[in-house]
Coordinates of C-alpha atoms in Angstrom, one line a residue:
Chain A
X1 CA 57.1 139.4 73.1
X2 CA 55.7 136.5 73.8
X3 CA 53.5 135.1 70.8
X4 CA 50.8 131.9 70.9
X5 CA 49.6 131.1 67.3
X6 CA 46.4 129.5 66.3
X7 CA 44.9 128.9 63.0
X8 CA 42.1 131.2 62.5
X9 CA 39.4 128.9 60.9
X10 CA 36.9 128.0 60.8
X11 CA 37.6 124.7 60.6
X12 CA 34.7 122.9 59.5
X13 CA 34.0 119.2 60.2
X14 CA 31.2 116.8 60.2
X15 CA 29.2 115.6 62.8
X16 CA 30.7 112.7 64.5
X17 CA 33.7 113.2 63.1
X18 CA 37.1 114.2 65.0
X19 CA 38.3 118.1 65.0
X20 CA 41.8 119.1 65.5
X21 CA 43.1 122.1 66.6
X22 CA 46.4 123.5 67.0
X23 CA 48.5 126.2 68.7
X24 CA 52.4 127.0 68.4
X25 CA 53.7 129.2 71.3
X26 CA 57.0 131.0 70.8
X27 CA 58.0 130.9 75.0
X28 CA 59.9 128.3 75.6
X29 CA 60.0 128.8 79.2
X30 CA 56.4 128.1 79.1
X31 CA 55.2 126.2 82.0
X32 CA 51.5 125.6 81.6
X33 CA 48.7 124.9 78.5
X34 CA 45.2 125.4 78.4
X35 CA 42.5 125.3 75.8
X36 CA 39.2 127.7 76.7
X37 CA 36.3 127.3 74.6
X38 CA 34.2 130.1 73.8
X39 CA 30.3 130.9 72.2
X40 CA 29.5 133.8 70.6
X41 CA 29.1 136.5 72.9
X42 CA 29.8 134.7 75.8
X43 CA 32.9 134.1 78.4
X44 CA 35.6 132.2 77.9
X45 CA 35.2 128.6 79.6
X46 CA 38.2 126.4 81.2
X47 CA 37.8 123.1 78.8
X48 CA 41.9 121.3 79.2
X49 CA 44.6 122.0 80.9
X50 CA 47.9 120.2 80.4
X51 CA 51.4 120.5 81.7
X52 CA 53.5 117.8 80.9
X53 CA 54.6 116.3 77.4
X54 CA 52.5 113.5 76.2
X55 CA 48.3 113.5 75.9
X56 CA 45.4 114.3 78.4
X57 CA 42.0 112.8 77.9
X58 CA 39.3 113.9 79.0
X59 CA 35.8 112.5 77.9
X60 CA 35.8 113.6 74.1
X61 CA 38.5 116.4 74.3
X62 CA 41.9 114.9 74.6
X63 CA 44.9 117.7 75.1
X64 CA 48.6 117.2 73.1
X65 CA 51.6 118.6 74.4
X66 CA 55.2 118.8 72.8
X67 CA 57.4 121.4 74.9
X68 CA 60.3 120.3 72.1
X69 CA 58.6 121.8 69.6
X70 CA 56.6 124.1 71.4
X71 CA 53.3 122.7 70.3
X72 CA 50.4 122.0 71.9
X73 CA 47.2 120.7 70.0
X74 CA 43.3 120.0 71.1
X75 CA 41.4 117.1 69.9
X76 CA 37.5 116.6 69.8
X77 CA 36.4 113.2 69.2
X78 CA 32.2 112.2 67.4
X79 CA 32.3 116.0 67.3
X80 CA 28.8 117.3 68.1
X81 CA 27.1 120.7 66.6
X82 CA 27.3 121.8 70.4
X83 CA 30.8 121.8 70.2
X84 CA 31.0 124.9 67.5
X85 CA 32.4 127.6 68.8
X86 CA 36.1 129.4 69.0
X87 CA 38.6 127.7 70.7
X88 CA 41.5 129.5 72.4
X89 CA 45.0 128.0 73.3
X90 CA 46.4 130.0 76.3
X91 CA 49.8 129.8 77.7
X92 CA 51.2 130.6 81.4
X93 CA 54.7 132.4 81.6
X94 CA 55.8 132.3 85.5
X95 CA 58.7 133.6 86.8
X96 CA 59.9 136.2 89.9
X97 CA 56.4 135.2 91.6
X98 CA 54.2 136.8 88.6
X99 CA 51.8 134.9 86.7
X100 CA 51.0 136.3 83.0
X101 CA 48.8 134.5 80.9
X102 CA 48.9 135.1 77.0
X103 CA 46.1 133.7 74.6
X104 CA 46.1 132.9 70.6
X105 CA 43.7 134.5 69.2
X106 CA 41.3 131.6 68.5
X107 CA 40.5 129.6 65.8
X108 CA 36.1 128.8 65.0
X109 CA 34.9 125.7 64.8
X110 CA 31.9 125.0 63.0
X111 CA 30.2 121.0 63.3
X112 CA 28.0 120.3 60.5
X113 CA 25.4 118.1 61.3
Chain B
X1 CA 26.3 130.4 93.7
X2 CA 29.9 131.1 93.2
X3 CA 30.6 133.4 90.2
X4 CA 32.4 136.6 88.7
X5 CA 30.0 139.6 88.5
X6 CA 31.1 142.4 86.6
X7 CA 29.1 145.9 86.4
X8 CA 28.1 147.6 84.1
X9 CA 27.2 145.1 81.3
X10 CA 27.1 147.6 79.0
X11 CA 28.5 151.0 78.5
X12 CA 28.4 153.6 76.7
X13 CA 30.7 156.8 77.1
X14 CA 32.6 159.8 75.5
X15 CA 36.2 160.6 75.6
X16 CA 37.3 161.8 78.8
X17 CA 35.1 160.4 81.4
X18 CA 36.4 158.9 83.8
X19 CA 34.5 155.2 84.5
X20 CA 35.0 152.3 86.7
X21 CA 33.9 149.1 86.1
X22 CA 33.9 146.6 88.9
X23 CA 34.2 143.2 89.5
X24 CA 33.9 141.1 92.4
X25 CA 34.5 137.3 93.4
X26 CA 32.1 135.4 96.2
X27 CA 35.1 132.4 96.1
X28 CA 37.6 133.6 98.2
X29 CA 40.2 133.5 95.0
X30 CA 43.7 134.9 95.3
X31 CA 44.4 135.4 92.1
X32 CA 42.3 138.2 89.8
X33 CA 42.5 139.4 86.0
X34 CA 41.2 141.7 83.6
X35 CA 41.0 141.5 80.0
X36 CA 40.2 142.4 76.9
X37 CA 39.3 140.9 73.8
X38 CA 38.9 142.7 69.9
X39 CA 38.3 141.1 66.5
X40 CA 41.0 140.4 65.3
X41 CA 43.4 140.9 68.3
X42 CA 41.8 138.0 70.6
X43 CA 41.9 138.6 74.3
X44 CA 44.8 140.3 75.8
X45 CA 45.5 140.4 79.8
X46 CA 45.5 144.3 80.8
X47 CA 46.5 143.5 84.5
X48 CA 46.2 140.8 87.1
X49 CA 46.5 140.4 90.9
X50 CA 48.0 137.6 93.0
X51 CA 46.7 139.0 95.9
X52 CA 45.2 142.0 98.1
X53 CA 47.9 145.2 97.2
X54 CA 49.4 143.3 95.2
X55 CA 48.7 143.8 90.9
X56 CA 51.1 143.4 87.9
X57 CA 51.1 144.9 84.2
X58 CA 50.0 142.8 81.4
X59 CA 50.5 143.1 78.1
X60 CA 48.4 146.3 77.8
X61 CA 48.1 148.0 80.4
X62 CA 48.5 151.7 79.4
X63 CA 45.7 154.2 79.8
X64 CA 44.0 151.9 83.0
X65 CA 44.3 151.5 86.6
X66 CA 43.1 148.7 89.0
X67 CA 43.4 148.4 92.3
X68 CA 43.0 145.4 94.9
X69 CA 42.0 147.0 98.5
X70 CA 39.7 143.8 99.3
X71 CA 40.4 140.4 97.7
X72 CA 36.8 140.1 96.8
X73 CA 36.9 143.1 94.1
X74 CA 39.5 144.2 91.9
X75 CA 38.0 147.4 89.7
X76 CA 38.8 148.7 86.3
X77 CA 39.5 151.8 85.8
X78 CA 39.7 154.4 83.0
X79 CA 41.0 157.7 84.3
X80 CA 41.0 159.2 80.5
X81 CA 39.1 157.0 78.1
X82 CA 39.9 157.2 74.3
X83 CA 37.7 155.4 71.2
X84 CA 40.6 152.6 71.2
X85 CA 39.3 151.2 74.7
X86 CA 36.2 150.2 73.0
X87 CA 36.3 146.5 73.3
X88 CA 34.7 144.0 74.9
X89 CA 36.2 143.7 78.8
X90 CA 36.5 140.6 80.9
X91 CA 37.1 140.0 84.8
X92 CA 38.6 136.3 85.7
X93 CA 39.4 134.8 89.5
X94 CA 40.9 131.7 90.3
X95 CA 41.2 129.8 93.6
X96 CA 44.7 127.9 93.2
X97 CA 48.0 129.8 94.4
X98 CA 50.5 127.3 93.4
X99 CA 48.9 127.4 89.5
X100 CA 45.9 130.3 89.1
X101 CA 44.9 129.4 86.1
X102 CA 43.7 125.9 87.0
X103 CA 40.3 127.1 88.0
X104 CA 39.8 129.9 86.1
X105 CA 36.4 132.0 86.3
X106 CA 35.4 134.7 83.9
X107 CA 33.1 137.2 84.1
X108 CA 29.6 137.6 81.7
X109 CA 31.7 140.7 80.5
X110 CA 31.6 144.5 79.7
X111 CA 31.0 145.7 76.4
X112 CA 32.5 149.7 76.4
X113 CA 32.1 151.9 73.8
X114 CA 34.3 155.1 74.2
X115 CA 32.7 158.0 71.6

């Protein structure tokens, strides 16, 4: 069974300061990383994707990835109260011509202006 | 405007019924997904197909059915339904073959509640 696992929060941080979130996944075959953001009652939306070792940055959100230890972490920079919501870390498994995509099961984020 | 629609919104039914819920792509995406997400159990791929006839298991598929006849639609459906299917269901497309996940669109979502 293939397992991603997030801290379930919520994290709280200040405004303006920098939020981390993390997510272990226990597939090491895993090929591809991605970190959806989600508000209440709403649809999950694509926020990073990352597939190599090392970091991704993109505006304030910059993506951490460490296949060795199976580790891949998100981190929000001069967080804003927009940013709260629940953030999910979602793995790809590929193989045989399938595609299966497995998701932690979030961890809430609350900014406090 | 390109999007995920998924229909109904809402539902509410009794054990037994039969229901469909559909979903349909104006992108042209290959690749198609359904999910569904609980408190508690965050969301969980049901089933997902890479193309027209073709569809896969995911992690829960039992007691639901989809099929892929057009590429533009790939429908849910719940020959039986049982209170446990009461969740919270999502449709998602995405455009690239060679990663489908890059681009991946959801659906507003389906809120079922199975009495």
């Amino acid at each position: 069974q293939k397992e991603v696992e997030q801290n379930s929060g919520p994290l709280s941080v200040p405004e303006g300061a920098i939020a981390s979130l993390n997510c272990t996944y226990s597939d090491r075959g895993s090929q591809s990383f991605f970190w959806y953001r989600q508000y209440s009652g709403k649809s999950p939306e694509l926020i990073m994707s990352i597939y190599s070792n090392g970091d991704k940055e993109d505006g304030r959100f910059t993506a951490q990835l460490n296949k060795a230890s199976q580790y891949v972490s998100l981190l929000i920079r001069d967080s804003q109260p927009s940013d709260s919501a629940t953030y999910l870390c979602a793995v790809v498994n590929s193989g045989a011509g399938s595609y299966q995509l497995t998701f932690g099961k979030g961890t809430k984020l609350s900014v406090i202006p | 405007e390109a999007q995920v629609t998924q229909n109904p919104r809402y539902l509410i039914t009794v054990t037994g019924k039969k229901l469909t819920v559909t979903c349909s792509q104006n992108m042209n995406h290959e690749y198609m997904s359904w999910y569904r997400q609980d408190p508690g159990l965050g969301l969980r791929q049901i089933y997902y197909s890479m193309n027209v006839e073709v569809t896969d298991k995911g992690d829960v598929p039992e007691g639901y059915k989809v099929s892929r006849k057009e590429k533009r639609n790939f429908p849910l459906i719940l020959e039986s339904p049982s209170p446990n299917q009461t969740s919270l269901y999502f449709c998602a497309s995405s455009l690239v073959p060679g990663n489908p996940f890059l681009e991946q669109y959801f659906g507003p979502g389906t809120r079922l509640t199975v009495t």
